[in-house]
Amino acid sequence: MSRTQRLLDLIQILRSHRYPVTGAQLAADLDISLRTLYRDIATLQEQGASIAGEPGLGYVLKPGFMLPPLMFSEEEIEALVLGSRWVADRGDERLAFAARNALQKIAAVLPPDLRESLDTTTLLAGPDDNRADIDTALPLLRAAIRNEHKIHLNYRDGKGQASQRMIWPFALGYFEHVRVLIAWCELRQEIRHFRSDRIVSFEVYPQRYPRRRQTLLKEWREIEGIATDRN
């Protein structure tokens, strides 16, 4: 375990306790000696961590202390890299570029040992052999969701039946080989799911729909165990 990782783990352990924890217990949790623990606590205090206590009495992290925003565990780094690689492979061109760019920004400010973990992680995202040409549509759909704009949709369901819908898009689901637009459908007067590969054409309207997307998303989450229709 790197020292950076150990310091992060120490902060996380202290954060999980409301009352002082003995140095012996902290050292045991981290599998280090008491001398190393005391040095680590002193280092964190020098860096601004509000840790109160002393040997023999125990230590407690005072409320209000925030971790530096770019301190990650090795598993968190693996999750970031794997997620970014997945998005880069399955997202549209703009989203893929954003994922790679964000990872580069994180790498630029990480401590050297964590940067090495980011550069050398061996978790890979496999290719999507069924990837469709989505670079044009998905950025426009994401923008409509962000701006809470209505969309007029020409859609063809799984049986080949065509329909026109006025929808209020509020989420976009990325599955292994399918992208699903989640929206309130004015025709059906309920939340519906529209596969992006079945969208024939669409037009984004300039006016906003009358409800907040956060409210729609909350309602969808409450019924997602029931609503299984994918049109």
PDB file of C-alpha atoms in Angstrom, residues 84-221:
ATOM      1  CA  SER A  84     -13.853   6.342 -18.971  1.00  0.00           C
ATOM      2  CA  ARG A  85     -12.750   3.559 -21.305  1.00  0.00           C
ATOM      3  CA  TRP A  86     -16.313   2.228 -21.462  1.00  0.00           C
ATOM      4  CA  VAL A  87     -17.671   5.688 -22.325  1.00  0.00           C
ATOM      5  CA  ALA A  88     -14.898   6.253 -24.872  1.00  0.00           C
ATOM      6  CA  ASP A  89     -15.887   3.033 -26.644  1.00  0.00           C
ATOM      7  CA  ARG A  90     -19.676   3.262 -26.376  1.00  0.00           C
ATOM      8  CA  GLY A  91     -20.399   6.964 -26.242  1.00  0.00           C
ATOM      9  CA  ASP A  92     -20.733   9.270 -29.190  1.00  0.00           C
ATOM     10  CA  GLU A  93     -17.633  11.082 -30.420  1.00  0.00           C
ATOM     11  CA  ARG A  94     -18.107  14.153 -28.239  1.00  0.00           C
ATOM     12  CA  LEU A  95     -18.801  12.151 -25.099  1.00  0.00           C
ATOM     13  CA  ALA A  96     -15.837   9.870 -25.767  1.00  0.00           C
ATOM     14  CA  PHE A  97     -13.560  12.887 -26.180  1.00  0.00           C
ATOM     15  CA  ALA A  98     -14.896  14.372 -22.937  1.00  0.00           C
ATOM     16  CA  ALA A  99     -14.198  11.125 -21.050  1.00  0.00           C
ATOM     17  CA  ARG A 100     -10.594  10.966 -22.257  1.00  0.00           C
ATOM     18  CA  ASN A 101     -10.066  14.665 -21.587  1.00  0.00           C
ATOM     19  CA  ALA A 102     -11.436  14.420 -18.035  1.00  0.00           C
ATOM     20  CA  LEU A 103      -9.114  11.516 -17.273  1.00  0.00           C
ATOM     21  CA  GLN A 104      -6.124  13.521 -18.516  1.00  0.00           C
ATOM     22  CA  LYS A 105      -7.085  16.426 -16.253  1.00  0.00           C
ATOM     23  CA  ILE A 106      -7.303  14.126 -13.249  1.00  0.00           C
ATOM     24  CA  ALA A 107      -3.961  12.541 -14.075  1.00  0.00           C
ATOM     25  CA  ALA A 108      -2.286  15.959 -14.298  1.00  0.00           C
ATOM     26  CA  VAL A 109      -2.945  16.777 -10.638  1.00  0.00           C
ATOM     27  CA  LEU A 110      -2.635  13.372  -8.975  1.00  0.00           C
ATOM     28  CA  PRO A 111       0.352  12.560  -6.729  1.00  0.00           C
ATOM     29  CA  PRO A 112       3.023  10.579  -8.635  1.00  0.00           C
ATOM     30  CA  ASP A 113       2.202   7.201  -7.088  1.00  0.00           C
ATOM     31  CA  LEU A 114      -1.502   7.513  -7.834  1.00  0.00           C
ATOM     32  CA  ARG A 115      -0.782   8.801 -11.337  1.00  0.00           C
ATOM     33  CA  GLU A 116       1.228   5.659 -11.970  1.00  0.00           C
ATOM     34  CA  SER A 117      -1.745   3.559 -10.803  1.00  0.00           C
ATOM     35  CA  LEU A 118      -3.965   5.414 -13.257  1.00  0.00           C
ATOM     36  CA  ASP A 119      -1.525   4.941 -16.135  1.00  0.00           C
ATOM     37  CA  THR A 120      -0.927   1.248 -15.497  1.00  0.00           C
ATOM     38  CA  THR A 121      -4.367  -0.090 -14.557  1.00  0.00           C
ATOM     39  CA  THR A 122      -5.132  -3.314 -16.403  1.00  0.00           C
ATOM     40  CA  LEU A 123      -8.937  -3.128 -16.388  1.00  0.00           C
ATOM     41  CA  LEU A 124     -10.132  -2.953 -19.988  1.00  0.00           C
ATOM     42  CA  ALA A 125     -13.470  -2.228 -21.652  1.00  0.00           C
ATOM     43  CA  GLY A 126     -14.211  -4.663 -24.461  1.00  0.00           C
ATOM     44  CA  PRO A 127     -15.280  -3.408 -27.909  1.00  0.00           C
ATOM     45  CA  ASP A 128     -18.932  -2.996 -28.821  1.00  0.00           C
ATOM     46  CA  ASP A 129     -19.347  -4.957 -32.052  1.00  0.00           C
ATOM     47  CA  ASN A 130     -22.958  -3.782 -32.426  1.00  0.00           C
ATOM     48  CA  ARG A 131     -22.227  -0.087 -32.061  1.00  0.00           C
ATOM     49  CA  ALA A 132     -24.501   2.001 -34.257  1.00  0.00           C
ATOM     50  CA  ASP A 133     -23.808   5.358 -35.868  1.00  0.00           C
ATOM     51  CA  ILE A 134     -24.836   7.513 -32.884  1.00  0.00           C
ATOM     52  CA  ASP A 135     -22.460  10.452 -33.121  1.00  0.00           C
ATOM     53  CA  THR A 136     -25.062  12.826 -34.570  1.00  0.00           C
ATOM     54  CA  ALA A 137     -28.202  12.053 -32.556  1.00  0.00           C
ATOM     55  CA  LEU A 138     -27.001  11.490 -29.008  1.00  0.00           C
ATOM     56  CA  PRO A 139     -25.338  14.891 -28.433  1.00  0.00           C
ATOM     57  CA  LEU A 140     -28.592  16.577 -29.482  1.00  0.00           C
ATOM     58  CA  LEU A 141     -30.633  14.323 -27.216  1.00  0.00           C
ATOM     59  CA  ARG A 142     -28.323  15.015 -24.262  1.00  0.00           C
ATOM     60  CA  ALA A 143     -28.599  18.746 -24.886  1.00  0.00           C
ATOM     61  CA  ALA A 144     -32.400  18.499 -24.934  1.00  0.00           C
ATOM     62  CA  ILE A 145     -32.308  16.691 -21.589  1.00  0.00           C
ATOM     63  CA  ARG A 146     -30.013  19.298 -20.031  1.00  0.00           C
ATOM     64  CA  ASN A 147     -32.188  22.160 -21.282  1.00  0.00           C
ATOM     65  CA  GLU A 148     -35.501  20.400 -20.518  1.00  0.00           C
ATOM     66  CA  HIS A 149     -36.725  20.881 -24.084  1.00  0.00           C
ATOM     67  CA  LYS A 150     -39.545  18.973 -25.718  1.00  0.00           C
ATOM     68  CA  ILE A 151     -38.815  16.606 -28.595  1.00  0.00           C
ATOM     69  CA  HIS A 152     -41.098  15.627 -31.456  1.00  0.00           C
ATOM     70  CA  LEU A 153     -40.215  12.028 -32.221  1.00  0.00           C
ATOM     71  CA  ASN A 154     -40.790   9.842 -35.254  1.00  0.00           C
ATOM     72  CA  TYR A 155     -40.443   6.373 -33.816  1.00  0.00           C
ATOM     73  CA  ARG A 156     -40.704   2.763 -34.967  1.00  0.00           C
ATOM     74  CA  ASP A 157     -41.271   0.130 -32.278  1.00  0.00           C
ATOM     75  CA  GLY A 158     -40.000  -3.430 -32.135  1.00  0.00           C
ATOM     76  CA  LYS A 159     -42.852  -4.632 -34.354  1.00  0.00           C
ATOM     77  CA  GLY A 160     -42.076  -2.052 -37.005  1.00  0.00           C
ATOM     78  CA  GLN A 161     -45.102   0.105 -36.220  1.00  0.00           C
ATOM     79  CA  ALA A 162     -44.485   3.817 -36.761  1.00  0.00           C
ATOM     80  CA  SER A 163     -45.748   6.550 -34.470  1.00  0.00           C
ATOM     81  CA  GLN A 164     -45.213  10.209 -33.723  1.00  0.00           C
ATOM     82  CA  ARG A 165     -44.729  11.345 -30.152  1.00  0.00           C
ATOM     83  CA  MET A 166     -44.241  14.598 -28.293  1.00  0.00           C
ATOM     84  CA  ILE A 167     -41.992  13.713 -25.374  1.00  0.00           C
ATOM     85  CA  TRP A 168     -40.234  15.325 -22.418  1.00  0.00           C
ATOM     86  CA  PRO A 169     -36.797  13.655 -22.285  1.00  0.00           C
ATOM     87  CA  PHE A 170     -35.135  13.484 -18.874  1.00  0.00           C
ATOM     88  CA  ALA A 171     -32.602  10.631 -18.961  1.00  0.00           C
ATOM     89  CA  LEU A 172     -30.520   8.559 -21.361  1.00  0.00           C
ATOM     90  CA  GLY A 173     -29.577   4.994 -20.462  1.00  0.00           C
ATOM     91  CA  TYR A 174     -26.416   3.405 -21.872  1.00  0.00           C
ATOM     92  CA  PHE A 175     -26.725  -0.361 -21.986  1.00  0.00           C
ATOM     93  CA  GLU A 176     -24.293  -2.887 -23.435  1.00  0.00           C
ATOM     94  CA  HIS A 177     -25.504  -2.572 -27.019  1.00  0.00           C
ATOM     95  CA  VAL A 178     -28.518  -0.255 -26.737  1.00  0.00           C
ATOM     96  CA  ARG A 179     -29.109   3.374 -25.760  1.00  0.00           C
ATOM     97  CA  VAL A 180     -32.520   4.136 -24.281  1.00  0.00           C
ATOM     98  CA  LEU A 181     -34.122   7.569 -24.083  1.00  0.00           C
ATOM     99  CA  ILE A 182     -36.374   7.895 -21.031  1.00  0.00           C
ATOM    100  CA  ALA A 183     -39.132  10.473 -21.342  1.00  0.00           C
ATOM    101  CA  TRP A 184     -42.649  11.510 -20.439  1.00  0.00           C
ATOM    102  CA  CYS A 185     -44.864  10.788 -23.447  1.00  0.00           C
ATOM    103  CA  GLU A 186     -47.724  13.216 -24.030  1.00  0.00           C
ATOM    104  CA  LEU A 187     -49.533  10.640 -26.180  1.00  0.00           C
ATOM    105  CA  ARG A 188     -49.469   7.888 -23.546  1.00  0.00           C
ATOM    106  CA  GLN A 189     -49.533  10.244 -20.545  1.00  0.00           C
ATOM    107  CA  GLU A 190     -46.858   8.222 -18.811  1.00  0.00           C
ATOM    108  CA  ILE A 191     -43.123   7.625 -18.738  1.00  0.00           C
ATOM    109  CA  ARG A 192     -41.925   5.587 -21.694  1.00  0.00           C
ATOM    110  CA  HIS A 193     -38.641   4.175 -22.988  1.00  0.00           C
ATOM    111  CA  PHE A 194     -37.419   4.743 -26.552  1.00  0.00           C
ATOM    112  CA  ARG A 195     -34.490   2.856 -28.041  1.00  0.00           C
ATOM    113  CA  SER A 196     -32.210   5.232 -29.910  1.00  0.00           C
ATOM    114  CA  ASP A 197     -31.772   2.784 -32.795  1.00  0.00           C
ATOM    115  CA  ARG A 198     -35.541   2.865 -33.411  1.00  0.00           C
ATOM    116  CA  ILE A 199     -35.748   6.642 -33.620  1.00  0.00           C
ATOM    117  CA  VAL A 200     -36.390   7.463 -37.277  1.00  0.00           C
ATOM    118  CA  SER A 201     -36.049  11.224 -36.855  1.00  0.00           C
ATOM    119  CA  PHE A 202     -36.667  13.894 -34.252  1.00  0.00           C
ATOM    120  CA  GLU A 203     -36.917  17.634 -33.776  1.00  0.00           C
ATOM    121  CA  VAL A 204     -35.940  19.477 -30.611  1.00  0.00           C
ATOM    122  CA  TYR A 205     -38.414  22.236 -29.766  1.00  0.00           C
ATOM    123  CA  PRO A 206     -37.147  25.497 -28.216  1.00  0.00           C
ATOM    124  CA  GLN A 207     -39.725  25.630 -25.432  1.00  0.00           C
ATOM    125  CA  ARG A 208     -39.131  23.913 -22.108  1.00  0.00           C
ATOM    126  CA  TYR A 209     -41.490  21.275 -20.884  1.00  0.00           C
ATOM    127  CA  PRO A 210     -43.572  22.173 -17.810  1.00  0.00           C
ATOM    128  CA  ARG A 211     -41.964  19.899 -15.215  1.00  0.00           C
ATOM    129  CA  ARG A 212     -38.431  19.633 -13.883  1.00  0.00           C
ATOM    130  CA  ARG A 213     -36.367  16.716 -15.113  1.00  0.00           C
ATOM    131  CA  GLN A 214     -35.280  15.938 -11.532  1.00  0.00           C
ATOM    132  CA  THR A 215     -38.930  15.408 -10.597  1.00  0.00           C
ATOM    133  CA  LEU A 216     -39.507  13.154 -13.589  1.00  0.00           C
ATOM    134  CA  LEU A 217     -36.360  11.197 -12.813  1.00  0.00           C
ATOM    135  CA  LYS A 218     -37.468  10.702  -9.210  1.00  0.00           C
ATOM    136  CA  GLU A 219     -40.846   9.391 -10.368  1.00  0.00           C
ATOM    137  CA  TRP A 220     -39.172   7.035 -12.834  1.00  0.00           C
ATOM    138  CA  ARG A 221     -36.884   5.666 -10.134  1.00  0.00           C
TER     139      ARG A 221
END
